[in-house]
PDB file of N, CA and C in Angstrom:
ATOM      1  N   MET A   1       0.827  -1.189   0.000  1.00 81.00           N
ATOM      2  CA  MET A   1       0.000   0.000   0.000  1.00 81.00           C
ATOM      3  C   MET A   1       0.876   1.260   0.000  1.00 81.00           C
ATOM      4  N   ARG A   2       1.940   1.214   0.768  1.00 85.00           N
ATOM      5  CA  ARG A   2       2.837   2.368   0.845  1.00 85.00           C
ATOM      6  C   ARG A   2       3.497   2.634  -0.511  1.00 85.00           C
ATOM      7  N   ARG A   3       3.821   1.584  -1.218  1.00 87.00           N
ATOM      8  CA  ARG A   3       4.442   1.718  -2.534  1.00 87.00           C
ATOM      9  C   ARG A   3       3.488   2.373  -3.529  1.00 87.00           C
ATOM     10  N   ILE A   4       2.230   2.036  -3.458  1.00 86.00           N
ATOM     11  CA  ILE A   4       1.221   2.635  -4.348  1.00 86.00           C
ATOM     12  C   ILE A   4       1.092   4.132  -4.058  1.00 86.00           C
ATOM     13  N   LYS A   5       1.081   4.493  -2.775  1.00 86.00           N
ATOM     14  CA  LYS A   5       0.995   5.916  -2.413  1.00 86.00           C
ATOM     15  C   LYS A   5       2.215   6.681  -2.937  1.00 86.00           C
ATOM     16  N   MET A   6       3.378   6.060  -2.863  1.00 87.00           N
ATOM     17  CA  MET A   6       4.592   6.692  -3.348  1.00 87.00           C
ATOM     18  C   MET A   6       4.532   6.902  -4.862  1.00 87.00           C
ATOM     19  N   ILE A   7       4.052   5.914  -5.589  1.00 86.00           N
ATOM     20  CA  ILE A   7       3.929   6.028  -7.044  1.00 86.00           C
ATOM     21  C   ILE A   7       2.924   7.108  -7.422  1.00 86.00           C
ATOM     22  N   VAL A   8       1.797   7.155  -6.736  1.00 86.00           N
ATOM     23  CA  VAL A   8       0.788   8.181  -6.999  1.00 86.00           C
ATOM     24  C   VAL A   8       1.352   9.569  -6.709  1.00 86.00           C
ATOM     25  N   ALA A   9       2.072   9.699  -5.608  1.00 83.00           N
ATOM     26  CA  ALA A   9       2.671  10.990  -5.264  1.00 83.00           C
ATOM     27  C   ALA A   9       3.685  11.420  -6.326  1.00 83.00           C
ATOM     28  N   LEU A  10       4.496  10.495  -6.816  1.00 82.00           N
ATOM     29  CA  LEU A  10       5.464  10.818  -7.859  1.00 82.00           C
ATOM     30  C   LEU A  10       4.775  11.214  -9.167  1.00 82.00           C
ATOM     31  N   LEU A  11       3.694  10.547  -9.508  1.00 78.00           N
ATOM     32  CA  LEU A  11       2.954  10.900 -10.721  1.00 78.00           C
ATOM     33  C   LEU A  11       2.330  12.286 -10.611  1.00 78.00           C
ATOM     34  N   ILE A  12       1.824  12.617  -9.442  1.00 76.00           N
ATOM     35  CA  ILE A  12       1.246  13.953  -9.233  1.00 76.00           C
ATOM     36  C   ILE A  12       2.329  15.018  -9.343  1.00 76.00           C
ATOM     37  N   MET A  13       3.478  14.762  -8.738  1.00 73.00           N
ATOM     38  CA  MET A  13       4.581  15.730  -8.818  1.00 73.00           C
ATOM     39  C   MET A  13       5.075  15.877 -10.250  1.00 73.00           C
ATOM     40  N   ALA A  14       5.136  14.775 -10.985  1.00 68.00           N
ATOM     41  CA  ALA A  14       5.588  14.826 -12.378  1.00 68.00           C
ATOM     42  C   ALA A  14       4.608  15.614 -13.242  1.00 68.00           C
ATOM     43  N   SER A  15       3.324  15.541 -12.936  1.00 65.00           N
ATOM     44  CA  SER A  15       2.345  16.294 -13.725  1.00 65.00           C
ATOM     45  C   SER A  15       2.504  17.797 -13.528  1.00 65.00           C
ATOM     46  N   PHE A  16       3.001  18.235 -12.380  1.00 65.00           N
ATOM     47  CA  PHE A  16       3.248  19.660 -12.158  1.00 65.00           C
ATOM     48  C   PHE A  16       4.482  20.137 -12.911  1.00 65.00           C
ATOM     49  N   VAL A  17       5.447  19.266 -13.103  1.00 62.00           N
ATOM     50  CA  VAL A  17       6.676  19.627 -13.789  1.00 62.00           C
ATOM     51  C   VAL A  17       6.460  19.716 -15.295  1.00 62.00           C
ATOM     52  N   ALA A  18       5.647  18.837 -15.850  1.00 57.00           N
ATOM     53  CA  ALA A  18       5.402  18.821 -17.289  1.00 57.00           C
ATOM     54  C   ALA A  18       4.521  19.994 -17.682  1.00 57.00           C
ATOM     55  N   GLY A  19       4.764  20.526 -18.842  1.00 60.00           N
ATOM     56  CA  GLY A  19       3.938  21.623 -19.308  1.00 60.00           C
ATOM     57  C   GLY A  19       4.431  22.121 -20.652  1.00 60.00           C
ATOM     58  N   CYS A  20       3.673  23.026 -21.201  1.00 61.00           N
ATOM     59  CA  CYS A  20       3.999  23.587 -22.504  1.00 61.00           C
ATOM     60  C   CYS A  20       3.694  25.077 -22.481  1.00 61.00           C
ATOM     61  N   ILE A  21       4.599  25.857 -23.005  1.00 61.00           N
ATOM     62  CA  ILE A  21       4.394  27.298 -23.085  1.00 61.00           C
ATOM     63  C   ILE A  21       4.557  27.707 -24.540  1.00 61.00           C
ATOM     64  N   SER A  22       3.601  28.427 -25.047  1.00 66.00           N
ATOM     65  CA  SER A  22       3.680  28.968 -26.390  1.00 66.00           C
ATOM     66  C   SER A  22       3.552  30.478 -26.289  1.00 66.00           C
ATOM     67  N   LEU A  23       4.458  31.215 -26.926  1.00 69.00           N
ATOM     68  CA  LEU A  23       4.404  32.652 -26.824  1.00 69.00           C
ATOM     69  C   LEU A  23       4.884  33.302 -28.108  1.00 69.00           C
ATOM     70  N   ARG A  24       4.433  34.519 -28.312  1.00 75.00           N
ATOM     71  CA  ARG A  24       4.856  35.311 -29.458  1.00 75.00           C
ATOM     72  C   ARG A  24       6.114  36.060 -29.050  1.00 75.00           C
ATOM     73  N   LEU A  25       7.181  35.904 -29.812  1.00 76.00           N
ATOM     74  CA  LEU A  25       8.434  36.547 -29.455  1.00 76.00           C
ATOM     75  C   LEU A  25       8.433  38.026 -29.806  1.00 76.00           C
ATOM     76  N   THR A  26       8.133  38.363 -31.032  1.00 78.00           N
ATOM     77  CA  THR A  26       8.144  39.767 -31.433  1.00 78.00           C
ATOM     78  C   THR A  26       7.532  39.917 -32.809  1.00 78.00           C
ATOM     79  N   ASP A  27       7.415  41.159 -33.260  1.00 78.00           N
ATOM     80  CA  ASP A  27       7.010  41.447 -34.630  1.00 78.00           C
ATOM     81  C   ASP A  27       8.003  42.448 -35.208  1.00 78.00           C
ATOM     82  N   TYR A  28       8.241  42.369 -36.503  1.00 79.00           N
ATOM     83  CA  TYR A  28       9.224  43.210 -37.164  1.00 79.00           C
ATOM     84  C   TYR A  28       8.539  44.052 -38.236  1.00 79.00           C
ATOM     85  N   THR A  29       8.907  45.311 -38.308  1.00 77.00           N
ATOM     86  CA  THR A  29       8.444  46.140 -39.400  1.00 77.00           C
ATOM     87  C   THR A  29       9.312  45.895 -40.617  1.00 77.00           C
ATOM     88  N   ILE A  30      10.621  45.853 -40.406  1.00 76.00           N
ATOM     89  CA  ILE A  30      11.565  45.526 -41.476  1.00 76.00           C
ATOM     90  C   ILE A  30      12.532  44.493 -40.916  1.00 76.00           C
ATOM     91  N   LEU A  31      12.769  43.442 -41.660  1.00 73.00           N
ATOM     92  CA  LEU A  31      13.703  42.409 -41.230  1.00 73.00           C
ATOM     93  C   LEU A  31      14.423  41.893 -42.452  1.00 73.00           C
ATOM     94  N   ASN A  32      15.738  41.876 -42.381  1.00 76.00           N
ATOM     95  CA  ASN A  32      16.538  41.418 -43.505  1.00 76.00           C
ATOM     96  C   ASN A  32      17.708  40.627 -42.963  1.00 76.00           C
ATOM     97  N   ASN A  33      18.020  39.511 -43.580  1.00 78.00           N
ATOM     98  CA  ASN A  33      19.129  38.681 -43.149  1.00 78.00           C
ATOM     99  C   ASN A  33      20.255  38.668 -44.185  1.00 78.00           C
ATOM    100  N   LYS A  34      20.140  39.507 -45.197  1.00 81.00           N
ATOM    101  CA  LYS A  34      21.146  39.600 -46.262  1.00 81.00           C
ATOM    102  C   LYS A  34      21.824  40.957 -46.201  1.00 81.00           C
ATOM    103  N   ASN A  35      23.013  41.062 -46.764  1.00 81.00           N
ATOM    104  CA  ASN A  35      23.718  42.343 -46.830  1.00 81.00           C
ATOM    105  C   ASN A  35      22.997  43.288 -47.772  1.00 81.00           C
ATOM    106  N   PHE A  36      22.914  44.542 -47.381  1.00 80.00           N
ATOM    107  CA  PHE A  36      22.345  45.569 -48.251  1.00 80.00           C
ATOM    108  C   PHE A  36      22.993  46.902 -47.931  1.00 80.00           C
ATOM    109  N   THR A  37      22.877  47.826 -48.847  1.00 83.00           N
ATOM    110  CA  THR A  37      23.437  49.157 -48.661  1.00 83.00           C
ATOM    111  C   THR A  37      22.421  50.009 -47.912  1.00 83.00           C
ATOM    112  N   VAL A  38      22.884  50.646 -46.852  1.00 81.00           N
ATOM    113  CA  VAL A  38      22.001  51.501 -46.060  1.00 81.00           C
ATOM    114  C   VAL A  38      21.669  52.742 -46.881  1.00 81.00           C
ATOM    115  N   PRO A  39      20.380  53.094 -47.011  1.00 83.00           N
ATOM    116  CA  PRO A  39      20.008  54.281 -47.786  1.00 83.00           C
ATOM    117  C   PRO A  39      20.656  55.548 -47.230  1.00 83.00           C
ATOM    118  N   LYS A  40      20.843  56.537 -48.113  1.00 86.00           N
ATOM    119  CA  LYS A  40      21.513  57.779 -47.723  1.00 86.00           C
ATOM    120  C   LYS A  40      20.693  58.611 -46.751  1.00 86.00           C
ATOM    121  N   ASN A  41      19.390  58.389 -46.710  1.00 85.00           N
ATOM    122  CA  ASN A  41      18.556  59.185 -45.808  1.00 85.00           C
ATOM    123  C   ASN A  41      18.513  58.614 -44.387  1.00 85.00           C
ATOM    124  N   VAL A  42      19.367  57.630 -44.084  1.00 88.00           N
ATOM    125  CA  VAL A  42      19.443  57.061 -42.736  1.00 88.00           C
ATOM    126  C   VAL A  42      20.702  57.577 -42.064  1.00 88.00           C
ATOM    127  N   GLN A  43      20.522  58.271 -40.973  1.00 89.00           N
ATOM    128  CA  GLN A  43      21.653  58.789 -40.196  1.00 89.00           C
ATOM    129  C   GLN A  43      22.023  57.738 -39.156  1.00 89.00           C
ATOM    130  N   LEU A  44      23.272  57.247 -39.229  1.00 90.00           N
ATOM    131  CA  LEU A  44      23.707  56.198 -38.305  1.00 90.00           C
ATOM    132  C   LEU A  44      24.174  56.808 -36.991  1.00 90.00           C
ATOM    133  N   GLY A  45      23.865  56.111 -35.914  1.00 92.00           N
ATOM    134  CA  GLY A  45      24.255  56.553 -34.583  1.00 92.00           C
ATOM    135  C   GLY A  45      25.210  55.567 -33.946  1.00 92.00           C
ATOM    136  N   GLU A  46      25.123  55.460 -32.652  1.00 94.00           N
ATOM    137  CA  GLU A  46      26.027  54.620 -31.874  1.00 94.00           C
ATOM    138  C   GLU A  46      25.519  53.169 -31.813  1.00 94.00           C
ATOM    139  N   ARG A  47      26.377  52.306 -31.375  1.00 95.00           N
ATOM    140  CA  ARG A  47      26.001  50.908 -31.133  1.00 95.00           C
ATOM    141  C   ARG A  47      25.313  50.869 -29.779  1.00 95.00           C
ATOM    142  N   VAL A  48      24.127  50.266 -29.721  1.00 96.00           N
ATOM    143  CA  VAL A  48      23.335  50.243 -28.490  1.00 96.00           C
ATOM    144  C   VAL A  48      23.011  48.809 -28.094  1.00 96.00           C
ATOM    145  N   ARG A  49      22.548  48.686 -26.866  1.00 96.00           N
ATOM    146  CA  ARG A  49      22.193  47.371 -26.322  1.00 96.00           C
ATOM    147  C   ARG A  49      20.920  47.525 -25.497  1.00 96.00           C
ATOM    148  N   GLY A  50      19.990  46.623 -25.720  1.00 95.00           N
ATOM    149  CA  GLY A  50      18.768  46.583 -24.923  1.00 95.00           C
ATOM    150  C   GLY A  50      18.550  45.166 -24.444  1.00 95.00           C
ATOM    151  N   GLU A  51      17.921  45.019 -23.289  1.00 96.00           N
ATOM    152  CA  GLU A  51      17.655  43.670 -22.793  1.00 96.00           C
ATOM    153  C   GLU A  51      16.375  43.654 -21.971  1.00 96.00           C
ATOM    154  N   ASP A  52      15.762  42.498 -21.950  1.00 95.00           N
ATOM    155  CA  ASP A  52      14.598  42.262 -21.112  1.00 95.00           C
ATOM    156  C   ASP A  52      14.825  40.927 -20.418  1.00 95.00           C
ATOM    157  N   CYS A  53      14.786  40.939 -19.089  1.00 95.00           N
ATOM    158  CA  CYS A  53      15.045  39.735 -18.292  1.00 95.00           C
ATOM    159  C   CYS A  53      13.881  39.469 -17.348  1.00 95.00           C
ATOM    160  N   LYS A  54      13.627  38.210 -17.100  1.00 94.00           N
ATOM    161  CA  LYS A  54      12.627  37.792 -16.121  1.00 94.00           C
ATOM    162  C   LYS A  54      13.222  36.661 -15.297  1.00 94.00           C
ATOM    163  N   VAL A  55      12.795  36.579 -14.046  1.00 93.00           N
ATOM    164  CA  VAL A  55      13.270  35.537 -13.141  1.00 93.00           C
ATOM    165  C   VAL A  55      12.126  34.562 -12.885  1.00 93.00           C
ATOM    166  N   SER A  56      12.441  33.282 -12.944  1.00 90.00           N
ATOM    167  CA  SER A  56      11.478  32.228 -12.638  1.00 90.00           C
ATOM    168  C   SER A  56      11.868  31.572 -11.325  1.00 90.00           C
ATOM    169  N   PHE A  57      10.881  31.205 -10.551  1.00 87.00           N
ATOM    170  CA  PHE A  57      11.108  30.514  -9.283  1.00 87.00           C
ATOM    171  C   PHE A  57      10.194  29.305  -9.234  1.00 87.00           C
ATOM    172  N   LEU A  58      10.778  28.129  -9.168  1.00 78.00           N
ATOM    173  CA  LEU A  58      10.054  26.863  -9.159  1.00 78.00           C
ATOM    174  C   LEU A  58       9.049  26.810 -10.298  1.00 78.00           C
ATOM    175  N   PHE A  59       7.746  26.843 -10.007  1.00 71.00           N
ATOM    176  CA  PHE A  59       6.717  26.723 -11.033  1.00 71.00           C
ATOM    177  C   PHE A  59       6.217  28.080 -11.512  1.00 71.00           C
ATOM    178  N   PHE A  60       6.691  29.169 -10.918  1.00 81.00           N
ATOM    179  CA  PHE A  60       6.270  30.503 -11.314  1.00 81.00           C
ATOM    180  C   PHE A  60       7.219  30.973 -12.415  1.00 81.00           C
ATOM    181  N   VAL A  61       6.724  30.980 -13.637  1.00 82.00           N
ATOM    182  CA  VAL A  61       7.566  31.221 -14.805  1.00 82.00           C
ATOM    183  C   VAL A  61       7.478  32.680 -15.227  1.00 82.00           C
ATOM    184  N   GLY A  62       8.636  33.324 -15.326  1.00 86.00           N
ATOM    185  CA  GLY A  62       8.723  34.671 -15.876  1.00 86.00           C
ATOM    186  C   GLY A  62       9.242  34.573 -17.301  1.00 86.00           C
ATOM    187  N   ILE A  63       8.534  35.164 -18.240  1.00 88.00           N
ATOM    188  CA  ILE A  63       8.906  35.060 -19.645  1.00 88.00           C
ATOM    189  C   ILE A  63       9.324  36.433 -20.157  1.00 88.00           C
ATOM    190  N   PRO A  64      10.586  36.593 -20.579  1.00 92.00           N
ATOM    191  CA  PRO A  64      11.009  37.885 -21.111  1.00 92.00           C
ATOM    192  C   PRO A  64      10.370  38.150 -22.467  1.00 92.00           C
ATOM    193  N   ASN A  65      10.371  39.413 -22.865  1.00 91.00           N
ATOM    194  CA  ASN A  65       9.735  39.820 -24.103  1.00 91.00           C
ATOM    195  C   ASN A  65      10.808  40.374 -25.044  1.00 91.00           C
ATOM    196  N   LEU A  66      10.985  39.743 -26.186  1.00 92.00           N
ATOM    197  CA  LEU A  66      11.990  40.162 -27.150  1.00 92.00           C
ATOM    198  C   LEU A  66      11.690  41.559 -27.686  1.00 92.00           C
ATOM    199  N   LYS A  67      10.433  41.875 -27.889  1.00 91.00           N
ATOM    200  CA  LYS A  67      10.043  43.196 -28.388  1.00 91.00           C
ATOM    201  C   LYS A  67      10.476  44.291 -27.412  1.00 91.00           C
ATOM    202  N   GLU A  68      10.358  44.027 -26.120  1.00 93.00           N
ATOM    203  CA  GLU A  68      10.792  45.011 -25.118  1.00 93.00           C
ATOM    204  C   GLU A  68      12.293  45.266 -25.210  1.00 93.00           C
ATOM    205  N   ALA A  69      13.076  44.211 -25.455  1.00 93.00           N
ATOM    206  CA  ALA A  69      14.528  44.368 -25.584  1.00 93.00           C
ATOM    207  C   ALA A  69      14.872  45.182 -26.829  1.00 93.00           C
ATOM    208  N   ILE A  70      14.186  44.929 -27.934  1.00 93.00           N
ATOM    209  CA  ILE A  70      14.423  45.687 -29.168  1.00 93.00           C
ATOM    210  C   ILE A  70      14.031  47.146 -28.966  1.00 93.00           C
ATOM    211  N   ASP A  71      12.861  47.376 -28.385  1.00 93.00           N
ATOM    212  CA  ASP A  71      12.395  48.746 -28.143  1.00 93.00           C
ATOM    213  C   ASP A  71      13.355  49.510 -27.236  1.00 93.00           C
ATOM    214  N   GLU A  72      13.878  48.845 -26.212  1.00 94.00           N
ATOM    215  CA  GLU A  72      14.815  49.499 -25.295  1.00 94.00           C
ATOM    216  C   GLU A  72      16.079  49.933 -26.031  1.00 94.00           C
ATOM    217  N   ALA A  73      16.591  49.057 -26.905  1.00 94.00           N
ATOM    218  CA  ALA A  73      17.803  49.393 -27.651  1.00 94.00           C
ATOM    219  C   ALA A  73      17.556  50.589 -28.572  1.00 94.00           C
ATOM    220  N   ILE A  74      16.441  50.612 -29.274  1.00 93.00           N
ATOM    221  CA  ILE A  74      16.135  51.717 -30.190  1.00 93.00           C
ATOM    222  C   ILE A  74      15.932  53.014 -29.415  1.00 93.00           C
ATOM    223  N   GLU A  75      15.249  52.936 -28.278  1.00 93.00           N
ATOM    224  CA  GLU A  75      15.016  54.135 -27.468  1.00 93.00           C
ATOM    225  C   GLU A  75      16.314  54.679 -26.869  1.00 93.00           C
ATOM    226  N   LYS A  76      17.235  53.797 -26.495  1.00 94.00           N
ATOM    227  CA  LYS A  76      18.525  54.250 -25.954  1.00 94.00           C
ATOM    228  C   LYS A  76      19.286  55.085 -26.978  1.00 94.00           C
ATOM    229  N   GLY A  77      19.204  54.683 -28.243  1.00 91.00           N
ATOM    230  CA  GLY A  77      19.914  55.407 -29.287  1.00 91.00           C
ATOM    231  C   GLY A  77      19.114  56.536 -29.898  1.00 91.00           C
ATOM    232  N   ARG A  78      17.881  56.735 -29.429  1.00 92.00           N
ATOM    233  CA  ARG A  78      16.988  57.780 -29.940  1.00 92.00           C
ATOM    234  C   ARG A  78      16.844  57.704 -31.454  1.00 92.00           C
ATOM    235  N   GLY A  79      16.613  56.492 -31.947  1.00 90.00           N
ATOM    236  CA  GLY A  79      16.473  56.300 -33.382  1.00 90.00           C
ATOM    237  C   GLY A  79      15.175  55.623 -33.759  1.00 90.00           C
ATOM    238  N   ASP A  80      15.138  55.139 -34.995  1.00 90.00           N
ATOM    239  CA  ASP A  80      13.948  54.475 -35.526  1.00 90.00           C
ATOM    240  C   ASP A  80      14.183  53.001 -35.847  1.00 90.00           C
ATOM    241  N   ILE A  81      15.429  52.664 -36.191  1.00 90.00           N
ATOM    242  CA  ILE A  81      15.730  51.305 -36.639  1.00 90.00           C
ATOM    243  C   ILE A  81      17.061  50.837 -36.036  1.00 90.00           C
ATOM    244  N   LEU A  82      17.267  49.524 -36.073  1.00 91.00           N
ATOM    245  CA  LEU A  82      18.559  48.937 -35.709  1.00 91.00           C
ATOM    246  C   LEU A  82      19.173  48.325 -36.956  1.00 91.00           C
ATOM    247  N   ILE A  83      20.452  48.601 -37.174  1.00 88.00           N
ATOM    248  CA  ILE A  83      21.177  48.057 -38.311  1.00 88.00           C
ATOM    249  C   ILE A  83      22.252  47.128 -37.771  1.00 88.00           C
ATOM    250  N   ASP A  84      22.500  46.040 -38.472  1.00 88.00           N
ATOM    251  CA  ASP A  84      23.455  45.015 -38.029  1.00 88.00           C
ATOM    252  C   ASP A  84      23.112  44.516 -36.626  1.00 88.00           C
ATOM    253  N   ALA A  85      21.841  44.285 -36.395  1.00 90.00           N
ATOM    254  CA  ALA A  85      21.379  43.867 -35.070  1.00 90.00           C
ATOM    255  C   ALA A  85      21.697  42.395 -34.823  1.00 90.00           C
ATOM    256  N   VAL A  86      21.995  42.092 -33.579  1.00 91.00           N
ATOM    257  CA  VAL A  86      22.252  40.724 -33.128  1.00 91.00           C
ATOM    258  C   VAL A  86      21.385  40.478 -31.908  1.00 91.00           C
ATOM    259  N   ILE A  87      20.729  39.319 -31.871  1.00 92.00           N
ATOM    260  CA  ILE A  87      19.857  38.967 -30.749  1.00 92.00           C
ATOM    261  C   ILE A  87      20.458  37.771 -30.027  1.00 92.00           C
ATOM    262  N   TYR A  88      20.599  37.910 -28.717  1.00 92.00           N
ATOM    263  CA  TYR A  88      21.118  36.829 -27.876  1.00 92.00           C
ATOM    264  C   TYR A  88      20.041  36.383 -26.904  1.00 92.00           C
ATOM    265  N   GLU A  89      20.098  35.130 -26.560  1.00 92.00           N
ATOM    266  CA  GLU A  89      19.245  34.594 -25.500  1.00 92.00           C
ATOM    267  C   GLU A  89      20.182  34.056 -24.429  1.00 92.00           C
ATOM    268  N   LYS A  90      19.959  34.466 -23.194  1.00 91.00           N
ATOM    269  CA  LYS A  90      20.847  34.058 -22.104  1.00 91.00           C
ATOM    270  C   LYS A  90      20.008  33.513 -20.956  1.00 91.00           C
ATOM    271  N   THR A  91      20.355  32.335 -20.489  1.00 89.00           N
ATOM    272  CA  THR A  91      19.677  31.725 -19.356  1.00 89.00           C
ATOM    273  C   THR A  91      20.713  31.376 -18.302  1.00 89.00           C
ATOM    274  N   THR A  92      20.454  31.820 -17.067  1.00 89.00           N
ATOM    275  CA  THR A  92      21.352  31.545 -15.953  1.00 89.00           C
ATOM    276  C   THR A  92      20.551  30.849 -14.857  1.00 89.00           C
ATOM    277  N   ASN A  93      21.077  29.741 -14.368  1.00 87.00           N
ATOM    278  CA  ASN A  93      20.410  28.976 -13.314  1.00 87.00           C
ATOM    279  C   ASN A  93      21.058  29.246 -11.967  1.00 87.00           C
ATOM    280  N   TYR A  94      20.224  29.512 -10.980  1.00 84.00           N
ATOM    281  CA  TYR A  94      20.667  29.699  -9.597  1.00 84.00           C
ATOM    282  C   TYR A  94      19.851  28.771  -8.705  1.00 84.00           C
ATOM    283  N   PHE A  95      20.163  27.514  -8.704  1.00 81.00           N
ATOM    284  CA  PHE A  95      19.491  26.497  -7.898  1.00 81.00           C
ATOM    285  C   PHE A  95      17.987  26.493  -8.145  1.00 81.00           C
ATOM    286  N   LEU A  96      17.183  27.225  -7.379  1.00 84.00           N
ATOM    287  CA  LEU A  96      15.728  27.234  -7.568  1.00 84.00           C
ATOM    288  C   LEU A  96      15.261  28.368  -8.480  1.00 84.00           C
ATOM    289  N   PHE A  97      16.151  29.289  -8.815  1.00 87.00           N
ATOM    290  CA  PHE A  97      15.802  30.431  -9.641  1.00 87.00           C
ATOM    291  C   PHE A  97      16.418  30.278 -11.028  1.00 87.00           C
ATOM    292  N   ILE A  98      15.732  30.791 -12.026  1.00 88.00           N
ATOM    293  CA  ILE A  98      16.249  30.828 -13.388  1.00 88.00           C
ATOM    294  C   ILE A  98      16.064  32.244 -13.908  1.00 88.00           C
ATOM    295  N   LYS A  99      17.131  32.840 -14.406  1.00 91.00           N
ATOM    296  CA  LYS A  99      17.056  34.169 -15.014  1.00 91.00           C
ATOM    297  C   LYS A  99      17.175  33.989 -16.520  1.00 91.00           C
ATOM    298  N   HIS A 100      16.147  34.425 -17.248  1.00 91.00           N
ATOM    299  CA  HIS A 100      16.079  34.263 -18.688  1.00 91.00           C
ATOM    300  C   HIS A 100      16.049  35.655 -19.319  1.00 91.00           C
ATOM    301  N   CYS A 101      16.976  35.918 -20.252  1.00 93.00           N
ATOM    302  CA  CYS A 101      17.093  37.255 -20.854  1.00 93.00           C
ATOM    303  C   CYS A 101      17.139  37.173 -22.370  1.00 93.00           C
ATOM    304  N   TYR A 102      16.596  38.214 -23.008  1.00 94.00           N
ATOM    305  CA  TYR A 102      16.827  38.487 -24.422  1.00 94.00           C
ATOM    306  C   TYR A 102      17.671  39.751 -24.473  1.00 94.00           C
ATOM    307  N   ILE A 103      18.760  39.701 -25.223  1.00 93.00           N
ATOM    308  CA  ILE A 103      19.675  40.826 -25.344  1.00 93.00           C
ATOM    309  C   ILE A 103      19.791  41.178 -26.823  1.00 93.00           C
ATOM    310  N   VAL A 104      19.610  42.451 -27.130  1.00 93.00           N
ATOM    311  CA  VAL A 104      19.656  42.928 -28.512  1.00 93.00           C
ATOM    312  C   VAL A 104      20.742  43.993 -28.617  1.00 93.00           C
ATOM    313  N   GLU A 105      21.620  43.850 -29.604  1.00 93.00           N
ATOM    314  CA  GLU A 105      22.666  44.835 -29.866  1.00 93.00           C
ATOM    315  C   GLU A 105      22.608  45.228 -31.322  1.00 93.00           C
ATOM    316  N   GLY A 106      22.826  46.500 -31.601  1.00 91.00           N
ATOM    317  CA  GLY A 106      22.833  46.947 -32.982  1.00 91.00           C
ATOM    318  C   GLY A 106      23.197  48.412 -33.086  1.00 91.00           C
ATOM    319  N   THR A 107      23.434  48.861 -34.313  1.00 92.00           N
ATOM    320  CA  THR A 107      23.707  50.271 -34.577  1.00 92.00           C
ATOM    321  C   THR A 107      22.375  50.937 -34.851  1.00 92.00           C
ATOM    322  N   VAL A 108      22.103  51.969 -34.088  1.00 92.00           N
ATOM    323  CA  VAL A 108      20.813  52.644 -34.228  1.00 92.00           C
ATOM    324  C   VAL A 108      20.881  53.575 -35.440  1.00 92.00           C
ATOM    325  N   GLY A 109      19.761  53.651 -36.147  1.00 91.00           N
ATOM    326  CA  GLY A 109      19.652  54.547 -37.294  1.00 91.00           C
ATOM    327  C   GLY A 109      18.424  55.422 -37.158  1.00 91.00           C
ATOM    328  N   LYS A 110      18.531  56.617 -37.673  1.00 89.00           N
ATOM    329  CA  LYS A 110      17.412  57.550 -37.630  1.00 89.00           C
ATOM    330  C   LYS A 110      17.057  57.915 -39.062  1.00 89.00           C
ATOM    331  N   THR A 111      15.807  57.713 -39.430  1.00 85.00           N
ATOM    332  CA  THR A 111      15.348  58.031 -40.783  1.00 85.00           C
ATOM    333  C   THR A 111      14.805  59.442 -40.803  1.00 85.00           C
ATOM    334  N   TRP A 112      14.737  60.027 -41.981  1.00 75.00           N
ATOM    335  CA  TRP A 112      14.259  61.406 -42.126  1.00 75.00           C
ATOM    336  C   TRP A 112      12.787  61.450 -42.190  1.00 75.00           C
TER     337      TRP A 112
END
């Protein structure tokens, strides 16, 4: 009887661990993965970095937003677009805590 209770308890705990998360990462107005010449009406600025991080604890999941990281980078450079942008995903584990980040780096551009 004790063995059955142990198996039931393990199955209940396993059901809490299993799960599925589906989320929208971001939307792009312009996205290009090929080399192109930057138009003359784009004023290039500095290289900027934006990030959005969330911390998860046990079953409480924090999900970072890629759009927030992109928006932060563009706002830091006071521009409209990012050129030569690179997106990183970083996850750091601290025993019961998990820190999940999206990091965006790029050269900010301002259109006329």
